Short mmCIF file of C-alpha atoms in Angstrom, two decimals:
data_model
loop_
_atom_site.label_atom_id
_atom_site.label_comp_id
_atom_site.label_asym_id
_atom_site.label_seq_id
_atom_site.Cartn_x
_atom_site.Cartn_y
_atom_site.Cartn_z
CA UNK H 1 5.47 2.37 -30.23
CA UNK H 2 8.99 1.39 -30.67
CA UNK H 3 10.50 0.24 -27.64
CA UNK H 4 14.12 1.74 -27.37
CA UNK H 5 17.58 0.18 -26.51
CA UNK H 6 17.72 2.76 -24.27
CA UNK H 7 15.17 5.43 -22.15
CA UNK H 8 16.67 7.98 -19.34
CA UNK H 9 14.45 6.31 -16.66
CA UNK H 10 12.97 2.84 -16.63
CA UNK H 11 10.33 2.09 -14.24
CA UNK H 12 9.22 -1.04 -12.81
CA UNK H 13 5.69 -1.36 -11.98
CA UNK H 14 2.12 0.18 -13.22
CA UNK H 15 0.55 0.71 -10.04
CA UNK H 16 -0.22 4.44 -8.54
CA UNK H 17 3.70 4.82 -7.61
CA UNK H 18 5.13 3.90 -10.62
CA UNK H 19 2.53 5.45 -13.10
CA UNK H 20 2.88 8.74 -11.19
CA UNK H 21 6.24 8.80 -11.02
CA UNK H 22 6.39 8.00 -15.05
CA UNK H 23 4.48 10.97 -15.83
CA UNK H 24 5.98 13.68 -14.18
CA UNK H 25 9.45 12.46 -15.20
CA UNK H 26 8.11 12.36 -18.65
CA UNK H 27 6.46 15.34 -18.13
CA UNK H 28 9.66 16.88 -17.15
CA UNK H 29 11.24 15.84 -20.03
CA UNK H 30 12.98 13.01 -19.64
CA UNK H 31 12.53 9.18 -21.82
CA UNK H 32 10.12 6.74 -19.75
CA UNK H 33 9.92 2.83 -19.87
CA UNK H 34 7.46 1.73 -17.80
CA UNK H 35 8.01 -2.28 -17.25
CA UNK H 36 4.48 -4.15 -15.56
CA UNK H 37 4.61 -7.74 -14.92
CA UNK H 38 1.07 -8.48 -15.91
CA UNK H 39 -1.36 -8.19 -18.68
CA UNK H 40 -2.93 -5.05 -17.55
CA UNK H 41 -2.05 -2.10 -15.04
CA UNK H 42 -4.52 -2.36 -11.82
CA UNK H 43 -5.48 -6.00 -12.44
CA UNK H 44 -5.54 -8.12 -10.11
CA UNK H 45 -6.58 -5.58 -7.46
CA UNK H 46 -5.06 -5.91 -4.43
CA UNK H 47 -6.76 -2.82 -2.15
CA UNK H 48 -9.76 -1.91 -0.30
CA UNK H 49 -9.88 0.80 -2.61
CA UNK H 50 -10.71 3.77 -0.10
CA UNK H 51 -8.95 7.36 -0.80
CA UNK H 52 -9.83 10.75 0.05
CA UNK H 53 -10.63 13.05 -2.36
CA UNK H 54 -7.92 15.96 -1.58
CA UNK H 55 -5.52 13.12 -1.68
CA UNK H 56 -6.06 12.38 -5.12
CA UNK H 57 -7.48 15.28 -6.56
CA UNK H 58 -3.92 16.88 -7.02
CA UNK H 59 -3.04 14.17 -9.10
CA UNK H 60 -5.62 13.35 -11.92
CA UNK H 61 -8.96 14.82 -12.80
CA UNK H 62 -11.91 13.41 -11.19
CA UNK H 63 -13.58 10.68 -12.83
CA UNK H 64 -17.12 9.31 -12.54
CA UNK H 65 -15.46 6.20 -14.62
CA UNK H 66 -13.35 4.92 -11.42
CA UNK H 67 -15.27 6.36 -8.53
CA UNK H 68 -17.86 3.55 -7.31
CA UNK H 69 -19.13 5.44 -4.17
CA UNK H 70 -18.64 8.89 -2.66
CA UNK H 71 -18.20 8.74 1.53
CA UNK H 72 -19.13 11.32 4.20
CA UNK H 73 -19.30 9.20 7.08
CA UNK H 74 -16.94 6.85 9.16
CA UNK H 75 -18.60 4.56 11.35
CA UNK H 76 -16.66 2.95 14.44
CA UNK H 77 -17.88 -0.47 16.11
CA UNK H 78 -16.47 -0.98 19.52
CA UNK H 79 -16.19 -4.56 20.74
CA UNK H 80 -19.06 -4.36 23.16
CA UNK H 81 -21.29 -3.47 20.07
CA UNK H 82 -21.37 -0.15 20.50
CA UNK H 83 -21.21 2.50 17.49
CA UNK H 84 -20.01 5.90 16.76
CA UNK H 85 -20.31 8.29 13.55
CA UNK H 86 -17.34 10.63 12.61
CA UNK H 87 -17.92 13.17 10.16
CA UNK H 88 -15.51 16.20 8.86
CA UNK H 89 -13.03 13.69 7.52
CA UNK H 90 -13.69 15.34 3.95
CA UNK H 91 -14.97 13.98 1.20
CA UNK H 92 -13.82 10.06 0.59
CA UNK H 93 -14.56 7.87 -2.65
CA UNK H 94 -13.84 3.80 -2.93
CA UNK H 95 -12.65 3.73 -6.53
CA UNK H 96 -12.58 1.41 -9.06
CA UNK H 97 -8.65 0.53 -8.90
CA UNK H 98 -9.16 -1.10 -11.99
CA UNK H 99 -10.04 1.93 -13.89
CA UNK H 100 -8.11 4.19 -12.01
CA UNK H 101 -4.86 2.35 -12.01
CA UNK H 102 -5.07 2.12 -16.13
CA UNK H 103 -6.15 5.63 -15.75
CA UNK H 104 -3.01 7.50 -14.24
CA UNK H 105 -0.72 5.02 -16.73
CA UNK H 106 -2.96 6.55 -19.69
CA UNK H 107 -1.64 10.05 -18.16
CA UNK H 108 1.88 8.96 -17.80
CA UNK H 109 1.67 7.49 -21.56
CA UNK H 110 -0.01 11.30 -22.78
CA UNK H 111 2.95 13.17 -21.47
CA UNK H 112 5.09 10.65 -23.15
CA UNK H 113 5.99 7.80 -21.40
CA UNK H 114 6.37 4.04 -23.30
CA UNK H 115 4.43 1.27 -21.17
CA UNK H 116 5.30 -2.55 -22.13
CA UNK H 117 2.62 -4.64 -20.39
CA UNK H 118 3.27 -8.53 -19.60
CA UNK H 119 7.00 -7.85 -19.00
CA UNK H 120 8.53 -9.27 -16.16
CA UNK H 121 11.64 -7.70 -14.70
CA UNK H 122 14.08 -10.07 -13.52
CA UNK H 123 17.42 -7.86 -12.39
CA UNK H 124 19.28 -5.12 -12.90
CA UNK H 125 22.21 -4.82 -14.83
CA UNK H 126 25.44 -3.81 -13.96
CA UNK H 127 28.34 -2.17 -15.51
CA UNK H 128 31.79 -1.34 -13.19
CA UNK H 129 29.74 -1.80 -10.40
CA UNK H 130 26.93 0.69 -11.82
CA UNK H 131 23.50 0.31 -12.35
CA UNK H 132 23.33 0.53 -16.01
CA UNK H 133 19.70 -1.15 -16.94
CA UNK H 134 17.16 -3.81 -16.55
CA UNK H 135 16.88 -6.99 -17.82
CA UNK H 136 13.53 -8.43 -18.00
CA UNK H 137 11.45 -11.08 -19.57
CA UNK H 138 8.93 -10.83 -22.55
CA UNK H 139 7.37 -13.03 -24.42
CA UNK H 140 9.43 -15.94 -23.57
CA UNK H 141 12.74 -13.80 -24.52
CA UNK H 142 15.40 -12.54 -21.87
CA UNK H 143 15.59 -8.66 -22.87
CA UNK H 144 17.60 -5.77 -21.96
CA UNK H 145 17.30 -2.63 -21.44
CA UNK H 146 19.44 0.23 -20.64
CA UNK H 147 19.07 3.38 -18.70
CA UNK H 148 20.70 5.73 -16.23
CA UNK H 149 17.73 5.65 -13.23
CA UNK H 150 15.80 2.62 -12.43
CA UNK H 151 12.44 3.44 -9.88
CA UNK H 152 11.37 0.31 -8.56
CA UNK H 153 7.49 0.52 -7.84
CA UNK H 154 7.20 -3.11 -7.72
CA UNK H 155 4.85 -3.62 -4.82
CA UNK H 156 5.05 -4.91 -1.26
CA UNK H 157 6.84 -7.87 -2.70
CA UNK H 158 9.56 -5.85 -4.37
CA UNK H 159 12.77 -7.28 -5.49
CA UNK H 160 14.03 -3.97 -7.17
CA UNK H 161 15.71 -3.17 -3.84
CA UNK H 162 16.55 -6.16 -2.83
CA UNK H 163 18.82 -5.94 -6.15
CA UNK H 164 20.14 -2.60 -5.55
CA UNK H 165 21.44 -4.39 -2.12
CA UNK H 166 19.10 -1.88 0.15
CA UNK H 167 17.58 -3.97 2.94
CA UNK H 168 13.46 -4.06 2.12
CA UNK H 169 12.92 -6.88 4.80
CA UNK H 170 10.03 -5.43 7.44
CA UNK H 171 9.24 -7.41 10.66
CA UNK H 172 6.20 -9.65 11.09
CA UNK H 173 4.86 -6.69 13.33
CA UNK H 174 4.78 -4.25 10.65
CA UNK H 175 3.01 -6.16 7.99
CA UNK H 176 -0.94 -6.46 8.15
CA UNK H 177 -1.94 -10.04 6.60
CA UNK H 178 -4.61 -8.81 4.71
CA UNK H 179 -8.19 -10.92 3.05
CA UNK H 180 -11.16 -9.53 1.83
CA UNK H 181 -14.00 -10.42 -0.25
CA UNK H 182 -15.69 -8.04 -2.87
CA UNK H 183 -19.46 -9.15 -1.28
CA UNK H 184 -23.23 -8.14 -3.17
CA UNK H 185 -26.88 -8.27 -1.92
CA UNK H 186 -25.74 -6.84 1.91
CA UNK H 187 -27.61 -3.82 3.53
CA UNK H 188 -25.25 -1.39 3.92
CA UNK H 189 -25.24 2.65 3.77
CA UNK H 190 -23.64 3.66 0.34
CA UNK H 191 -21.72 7.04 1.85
CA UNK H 192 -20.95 5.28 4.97
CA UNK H 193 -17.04 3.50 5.51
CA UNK H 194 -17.67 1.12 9.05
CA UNK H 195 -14.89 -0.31 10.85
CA UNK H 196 -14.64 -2.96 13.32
CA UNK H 197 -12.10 -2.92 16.29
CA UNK H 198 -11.55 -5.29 18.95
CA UNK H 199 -8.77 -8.31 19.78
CA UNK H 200 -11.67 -11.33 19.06
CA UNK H 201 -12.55 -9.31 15.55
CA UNK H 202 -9.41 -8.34 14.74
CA UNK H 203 -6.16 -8.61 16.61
CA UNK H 204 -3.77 -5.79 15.81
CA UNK H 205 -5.52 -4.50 12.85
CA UNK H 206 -9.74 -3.89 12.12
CA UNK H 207 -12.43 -4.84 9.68
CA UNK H 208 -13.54 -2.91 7.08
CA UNK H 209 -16.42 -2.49 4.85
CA UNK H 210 -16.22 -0.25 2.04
CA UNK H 211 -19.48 0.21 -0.07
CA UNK H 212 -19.24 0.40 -3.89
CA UNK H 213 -23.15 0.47 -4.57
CA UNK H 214 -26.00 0.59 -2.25
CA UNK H 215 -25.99 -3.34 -2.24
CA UNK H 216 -22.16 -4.04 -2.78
CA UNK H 217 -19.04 -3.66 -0.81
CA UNK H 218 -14.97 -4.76 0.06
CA UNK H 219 -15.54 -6.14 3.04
CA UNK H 220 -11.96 -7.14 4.32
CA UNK H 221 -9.47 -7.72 7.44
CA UNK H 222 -6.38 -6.57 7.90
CA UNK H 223 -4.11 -8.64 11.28
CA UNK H 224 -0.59 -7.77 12.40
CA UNK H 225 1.60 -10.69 11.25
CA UNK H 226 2.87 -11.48 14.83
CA UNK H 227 -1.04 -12.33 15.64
CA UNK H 228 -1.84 -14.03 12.70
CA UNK H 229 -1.23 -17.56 13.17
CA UNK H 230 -2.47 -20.04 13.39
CA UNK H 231 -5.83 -18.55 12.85
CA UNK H 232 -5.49 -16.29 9.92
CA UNK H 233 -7.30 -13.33 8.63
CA UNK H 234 -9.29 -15.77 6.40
CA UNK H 235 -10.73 -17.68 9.23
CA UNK H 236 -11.57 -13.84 10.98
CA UNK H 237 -13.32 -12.75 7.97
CA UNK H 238 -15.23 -15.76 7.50
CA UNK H 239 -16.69 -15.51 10.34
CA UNK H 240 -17.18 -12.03 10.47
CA UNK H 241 -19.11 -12.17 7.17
CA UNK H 242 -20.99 -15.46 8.68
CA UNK H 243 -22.31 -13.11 11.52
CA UNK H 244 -22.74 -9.55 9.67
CA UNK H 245 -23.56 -10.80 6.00
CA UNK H 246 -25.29 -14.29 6.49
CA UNK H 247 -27.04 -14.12 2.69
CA UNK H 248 -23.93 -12.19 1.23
CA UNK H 249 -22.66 -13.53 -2.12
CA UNK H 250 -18.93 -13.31 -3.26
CA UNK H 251 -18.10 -11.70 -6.24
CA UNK H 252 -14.18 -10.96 -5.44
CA UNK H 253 -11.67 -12.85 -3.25
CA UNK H 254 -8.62 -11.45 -2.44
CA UNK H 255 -5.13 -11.66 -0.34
CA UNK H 256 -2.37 -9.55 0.70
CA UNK H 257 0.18 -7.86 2.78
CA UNK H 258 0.58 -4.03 3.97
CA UNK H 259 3.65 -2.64 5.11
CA UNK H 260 2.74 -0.93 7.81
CA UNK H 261 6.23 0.00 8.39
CA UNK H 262 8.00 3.23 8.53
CA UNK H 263 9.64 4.49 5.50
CA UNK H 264 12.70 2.39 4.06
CA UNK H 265 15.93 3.72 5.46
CA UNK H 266 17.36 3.90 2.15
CA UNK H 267 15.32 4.54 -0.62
CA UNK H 268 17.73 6.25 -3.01
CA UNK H 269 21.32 4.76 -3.93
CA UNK H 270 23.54 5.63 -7.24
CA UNK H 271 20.78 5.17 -10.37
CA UNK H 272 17.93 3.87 -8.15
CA UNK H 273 15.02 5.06 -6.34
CA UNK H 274 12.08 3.40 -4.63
CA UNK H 275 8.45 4.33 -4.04
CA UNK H 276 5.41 3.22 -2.90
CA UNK H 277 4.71 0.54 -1.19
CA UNK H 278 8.27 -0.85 -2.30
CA UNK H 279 9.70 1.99 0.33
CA UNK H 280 7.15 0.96 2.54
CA UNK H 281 5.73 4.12 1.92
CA UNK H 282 1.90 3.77 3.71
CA UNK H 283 0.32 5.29 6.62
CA UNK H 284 1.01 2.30 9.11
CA UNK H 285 -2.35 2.96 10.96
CA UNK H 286 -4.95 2.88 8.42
CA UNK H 287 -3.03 0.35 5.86
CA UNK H 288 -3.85 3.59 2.81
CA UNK H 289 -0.87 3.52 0.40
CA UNK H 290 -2.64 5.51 -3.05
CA UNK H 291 -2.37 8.81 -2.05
CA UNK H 292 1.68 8.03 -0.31
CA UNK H 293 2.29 6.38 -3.68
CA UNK H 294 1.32 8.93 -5.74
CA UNK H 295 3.39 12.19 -3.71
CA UNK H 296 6.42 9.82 -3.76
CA UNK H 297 5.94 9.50 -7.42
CA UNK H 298 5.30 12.88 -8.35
CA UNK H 299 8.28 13.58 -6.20
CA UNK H 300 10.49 11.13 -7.86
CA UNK H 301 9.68 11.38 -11.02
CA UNK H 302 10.56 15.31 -10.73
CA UNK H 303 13.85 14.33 -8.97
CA UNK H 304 14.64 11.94 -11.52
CA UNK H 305 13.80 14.61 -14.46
CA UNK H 306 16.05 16.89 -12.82
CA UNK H 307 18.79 14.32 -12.26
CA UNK H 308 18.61 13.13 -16.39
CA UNK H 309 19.12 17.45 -17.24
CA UNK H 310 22.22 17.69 -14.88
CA UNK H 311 23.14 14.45 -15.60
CA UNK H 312 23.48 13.52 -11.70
CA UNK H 313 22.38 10.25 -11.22
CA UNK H 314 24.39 9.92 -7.96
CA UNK H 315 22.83 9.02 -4.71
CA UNK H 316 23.90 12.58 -3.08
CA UNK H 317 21.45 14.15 -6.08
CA UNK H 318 18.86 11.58 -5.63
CA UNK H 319 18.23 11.96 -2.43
CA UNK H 320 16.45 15.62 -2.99
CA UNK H 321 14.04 13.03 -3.46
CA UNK H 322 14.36 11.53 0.47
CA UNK H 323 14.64 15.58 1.46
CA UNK H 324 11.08 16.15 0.18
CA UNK H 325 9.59 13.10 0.93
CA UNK H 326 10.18 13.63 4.91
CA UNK H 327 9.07 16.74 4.42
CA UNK H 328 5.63 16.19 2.94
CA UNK H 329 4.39 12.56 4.40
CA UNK H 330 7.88 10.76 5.61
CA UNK H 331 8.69 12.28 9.18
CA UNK H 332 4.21 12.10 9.69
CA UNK H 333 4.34 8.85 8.95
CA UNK H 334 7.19 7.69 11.95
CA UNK H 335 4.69 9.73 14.20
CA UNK H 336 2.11 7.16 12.66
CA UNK H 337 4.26 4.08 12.97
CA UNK H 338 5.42 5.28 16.82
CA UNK H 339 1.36 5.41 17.70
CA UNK H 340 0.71 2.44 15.67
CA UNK H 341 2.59 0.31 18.02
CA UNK H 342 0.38 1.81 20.85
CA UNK H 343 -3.12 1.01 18.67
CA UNK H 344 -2.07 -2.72 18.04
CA UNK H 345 -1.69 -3.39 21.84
CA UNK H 346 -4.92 -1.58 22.67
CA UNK H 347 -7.35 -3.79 24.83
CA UNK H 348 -11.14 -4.02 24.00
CA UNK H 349 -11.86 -1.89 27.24
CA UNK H 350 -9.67 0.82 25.77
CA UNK H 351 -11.45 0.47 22.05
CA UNK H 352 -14.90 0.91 23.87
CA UNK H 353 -13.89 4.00 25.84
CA UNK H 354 -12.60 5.41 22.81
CA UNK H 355 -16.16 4.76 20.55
CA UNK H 356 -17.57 6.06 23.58
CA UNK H 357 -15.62 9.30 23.88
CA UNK H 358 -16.43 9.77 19.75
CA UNK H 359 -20.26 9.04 20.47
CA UNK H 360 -19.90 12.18 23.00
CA UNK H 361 -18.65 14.87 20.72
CA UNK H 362 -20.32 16.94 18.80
CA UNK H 363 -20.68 16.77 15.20
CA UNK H 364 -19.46 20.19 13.70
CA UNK H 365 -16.24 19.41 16.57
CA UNK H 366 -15.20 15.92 15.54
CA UNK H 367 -11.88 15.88 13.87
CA UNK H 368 -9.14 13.09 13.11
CA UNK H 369 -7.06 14.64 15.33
CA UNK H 370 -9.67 14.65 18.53
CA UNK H 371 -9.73 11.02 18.04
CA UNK H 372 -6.08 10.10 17.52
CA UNK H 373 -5.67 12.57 20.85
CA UNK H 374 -8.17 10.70 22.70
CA UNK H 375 -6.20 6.94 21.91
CA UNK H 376 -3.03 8.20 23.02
CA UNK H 377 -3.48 9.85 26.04
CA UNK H 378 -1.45 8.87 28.62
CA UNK H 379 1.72 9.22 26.57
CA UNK H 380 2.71 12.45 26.69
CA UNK H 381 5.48 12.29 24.61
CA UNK H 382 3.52 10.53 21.80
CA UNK H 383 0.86 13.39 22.32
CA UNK H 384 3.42 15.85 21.46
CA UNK H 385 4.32 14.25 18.12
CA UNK H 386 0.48 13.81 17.30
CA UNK H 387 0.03 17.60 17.68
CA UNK H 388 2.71 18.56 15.63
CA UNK H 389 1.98 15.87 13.00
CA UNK H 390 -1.30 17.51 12.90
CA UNK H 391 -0.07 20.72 12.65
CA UNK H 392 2.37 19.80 9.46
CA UNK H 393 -0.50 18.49 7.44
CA UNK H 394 -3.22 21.55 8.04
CA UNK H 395 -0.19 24.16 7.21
CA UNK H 396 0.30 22.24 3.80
CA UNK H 397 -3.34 21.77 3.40
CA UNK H 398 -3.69 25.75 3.13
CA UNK Q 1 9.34 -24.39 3.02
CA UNK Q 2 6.57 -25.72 0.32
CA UNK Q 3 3.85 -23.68 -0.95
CA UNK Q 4 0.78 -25.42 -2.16
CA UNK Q 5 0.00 -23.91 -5.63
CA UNK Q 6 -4.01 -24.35 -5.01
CA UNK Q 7 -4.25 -22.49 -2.63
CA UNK Q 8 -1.50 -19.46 -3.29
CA UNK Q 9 -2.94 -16.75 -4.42
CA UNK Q 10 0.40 -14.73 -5.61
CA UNK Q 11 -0.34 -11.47 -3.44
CA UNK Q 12 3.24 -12.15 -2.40
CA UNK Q 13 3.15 -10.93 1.27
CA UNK Q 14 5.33 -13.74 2.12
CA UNK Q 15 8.13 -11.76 0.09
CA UNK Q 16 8.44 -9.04 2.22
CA UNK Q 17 8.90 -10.79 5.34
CA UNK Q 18 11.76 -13.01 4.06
CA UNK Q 19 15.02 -12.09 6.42
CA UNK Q 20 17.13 -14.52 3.88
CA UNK Q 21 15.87 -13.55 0.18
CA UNK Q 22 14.55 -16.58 -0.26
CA UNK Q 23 11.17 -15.81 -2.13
CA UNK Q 24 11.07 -15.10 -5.33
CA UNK Q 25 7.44 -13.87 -7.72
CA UNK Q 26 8.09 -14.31 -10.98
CA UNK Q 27 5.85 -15.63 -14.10
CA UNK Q 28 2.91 -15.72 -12.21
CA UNK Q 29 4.54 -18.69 -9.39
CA UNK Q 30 6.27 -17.99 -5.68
CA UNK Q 31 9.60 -19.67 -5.58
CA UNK Q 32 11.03 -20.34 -2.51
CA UNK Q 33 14.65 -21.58 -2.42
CA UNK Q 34 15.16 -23.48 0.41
CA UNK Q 35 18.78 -23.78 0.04
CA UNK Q 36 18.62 -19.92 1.10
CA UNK Q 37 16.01 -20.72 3.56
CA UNK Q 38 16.98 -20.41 7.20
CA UNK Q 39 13.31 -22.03 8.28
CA UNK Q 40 12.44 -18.41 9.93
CA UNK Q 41 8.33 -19.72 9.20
CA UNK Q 42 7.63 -15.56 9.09
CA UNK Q 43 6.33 -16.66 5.25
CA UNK Q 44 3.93 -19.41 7.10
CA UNK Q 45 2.85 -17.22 9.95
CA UNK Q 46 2.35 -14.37 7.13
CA UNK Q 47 0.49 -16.40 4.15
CA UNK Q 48 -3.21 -14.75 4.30
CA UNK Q 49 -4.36 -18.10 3.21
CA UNK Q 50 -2.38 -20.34 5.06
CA UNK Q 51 -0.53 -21.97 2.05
CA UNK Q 52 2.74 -22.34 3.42
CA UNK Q 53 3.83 -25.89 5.22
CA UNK Q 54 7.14 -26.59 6.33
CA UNK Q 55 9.22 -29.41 4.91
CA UNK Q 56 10.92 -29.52 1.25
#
């Protein structure tokens, strides 16, 4: 592959966002650099690596080579010890990010997009006060290189927007501090996710343990960054794993941060668009970001195709890309972020009542939505927005 | 701000937190420039692994 002086689109970042958001531009017919600061795309994982299938399966063909474990069952710990089982969620896999990640950039390079791995973008470029390309680092040489859209899928710790002058700054509330530890030889269900509440486990976020194998699992913690110091997520892991997972070994430590955020206010501006988790685009209660980074890419990456045949690249025809976004995940997830507040200032007593109203409903009845109903009752207003969240997703599910 | 290099583990959480632009990934190292810095400490109170300490 020859890299070009020039592509219609040049995106920065492998991950799920950027990847997907590569191939259906290329797809669509427009010239794709894809720009990824390290040596691989999915490496180092960052992610507890939990999706659900009918989030994905739109996306890429399913793949025994990057799913590690299939899941039917949730399993909620209140902080008196009590448990609860929630089934109907659909079908759930914890992938191999690894694989996957390298897998949807494979996809994006099929349909045509170029991929230069190890390149580290430093800054746009500017012509007349225009975006006009991106000039980035290989191999120990300052490049350049030009194009009329830049999609910055650079990660929690974007700089792409900070660039493009859109504010990307979220608040230490809206950021989960996250550790966890890829852990082997631990007795754990294979199809079973568990999750631990409470304000002495977890403040402001839960713990999670996502099996892999029947003897292996990401076992992590995700706090609010307002109740994160000075005792850290580290420290709440450690001696979570301590009491759960006494003869546990370690095979993978990891940190990060979630935005757990609404989406960006501005996530398009003349020859620039953002996805993923560098719009902040995640569900704010449950930390997932794959599945939002992949619709905002496919979204994008049709919008920018579009944009490169008219020859638009203005904000005004960008921001079909916005439009669409609200419609299918953007405007759920500010119902999300509005009950999110309510979750992170929940007491234990209220996490216990809640296991124990799940332990109390029937199997074939439990739903997502019974639960979310049950945490936010009380708030009528919120209750409203929860029904017709719920509402949005099942008409777009049929 | 100082970051000790031991410890930091690159996830770059810190970043996002930064009011003043201040943090900066790039090559594999977190940068912070602390003539931006406005001594905030949202990148200390953030840092998973506590590998943030004030001073220069």
């Amino acid at each position: 592959m020859m890299v070009q002086e020039r592509y219609d689109i040049v995106v920065i970042g492998a991950g799920p966002a950027g990847s997907v958001a590569a191939r259906f531009a290329a797809e669509n017919m427009a010239s794709v650099l894809i720009l990824e600061r390290d040596r691989e795309p999915g490496i180092p994982v960052r992610c507890a690596e939990g999706v659900s299938h009918n989030g994905i399966a739109p996306f890429i063909d399913i793949d025994q080579r990057w799913i590690a474990s299939r899941i039917d069952v949730a399993k909620l710990h209140s902080p008196n010890g009590e448990t609860a089982n929630m089934y109907n969620n659909g079908l759930g896999y914890v992938l191999e990010r690894r694989v996957f990640d390298a897998a949807l950039c494979e996809l994006a390079a099929k349909y045509g997009a170029h991929l230069i791995t190890k390149a580290d973008a430093l800054d746009l470029v500017w012509e007349d006060g225009k975006i006009t390309g991106v000039k980035y680092k290989y191999s120990g040489e300052i490049r350049k290189v030009k194009c009329d859209i830049v999609i910055g899928a650079d990660g929690v710790e974007s700089r792409v927007g900070r660039w493009a002058g859109i504010k990307t700054v979220v608040r230490l509330e809206d950021i989960d501090t996250c550790a966890q530890y890829t852990l082997t030889d631990i007795d754990i269900e294979k199809d079973t996710c568990e999750f631990y509440f409470g304000t002495k486990v977890s403040p402001g976020g839960y713990i999670w343990i996502f099996p892999k194998s029947d003897n292996t699992a990401n076992v992590g913690i995700g706090l609010s960054g307002h109740l994160s110091h000075p005792k850290g997520p580290k420290e709440y892991l450690d001696e979570f794993v301590q009491r759960r997972f006494p003869k546990a070994k370690i095979t993978y430590t990891m940190y990060g941060g979630v935005p757990t955020a609404a989406t960006l206010d501005e996530i398009v501006k003349d020859n620039i668009m953002l996805v993923g988790d560098a719009a902040r685009q995640v569900n704010p209660i449950t930390g997932g970001g794959v599945v939002q980074a992949m619709i905002a890419g496919s979204i994008a990456g049709k919008v920018a195709a579009q944009a490169v045949k008219e020859k638009r690249f203005d904000k005004k025809f960008l921001k079909e890309y916005r439009k669409e976004w609200d419609k299918r995940l953007g405007k759920t997830q500010k119902t999300m972020f509005l009950m999110k507040e309510r979750f992170m200032n929940m007491n234990d007593e209220r996490f216990n009542r809640i296991v124990e109203f799940c332990q109390n409903i029937p199997r074939d009845k439990f739903s997502l939505k019974t639960l979310f109903t049950e945490a936010v009752k009380g708030n009528p207003k919120l209750m409203i927005d929860v029904a017709k969240a719920f509402l949005v997703s099942k008409i777009k599910m049929k | 701000m100082k970051i000790n290099r031991d410890l930091c583990d690159i996830c770059g959480t810190c970043v996002a937190v930064c009011p003043a632009d201040a943090i900066v990934v790039s090559e594999f190292i977190v940068n912070i420039d602390n003539e931006k810095c406005t001594n905030c400490l949202n990148c200390l109170k953030v840092c998973p692994i506590k590998a943030i300490e004030e001073g220069e």
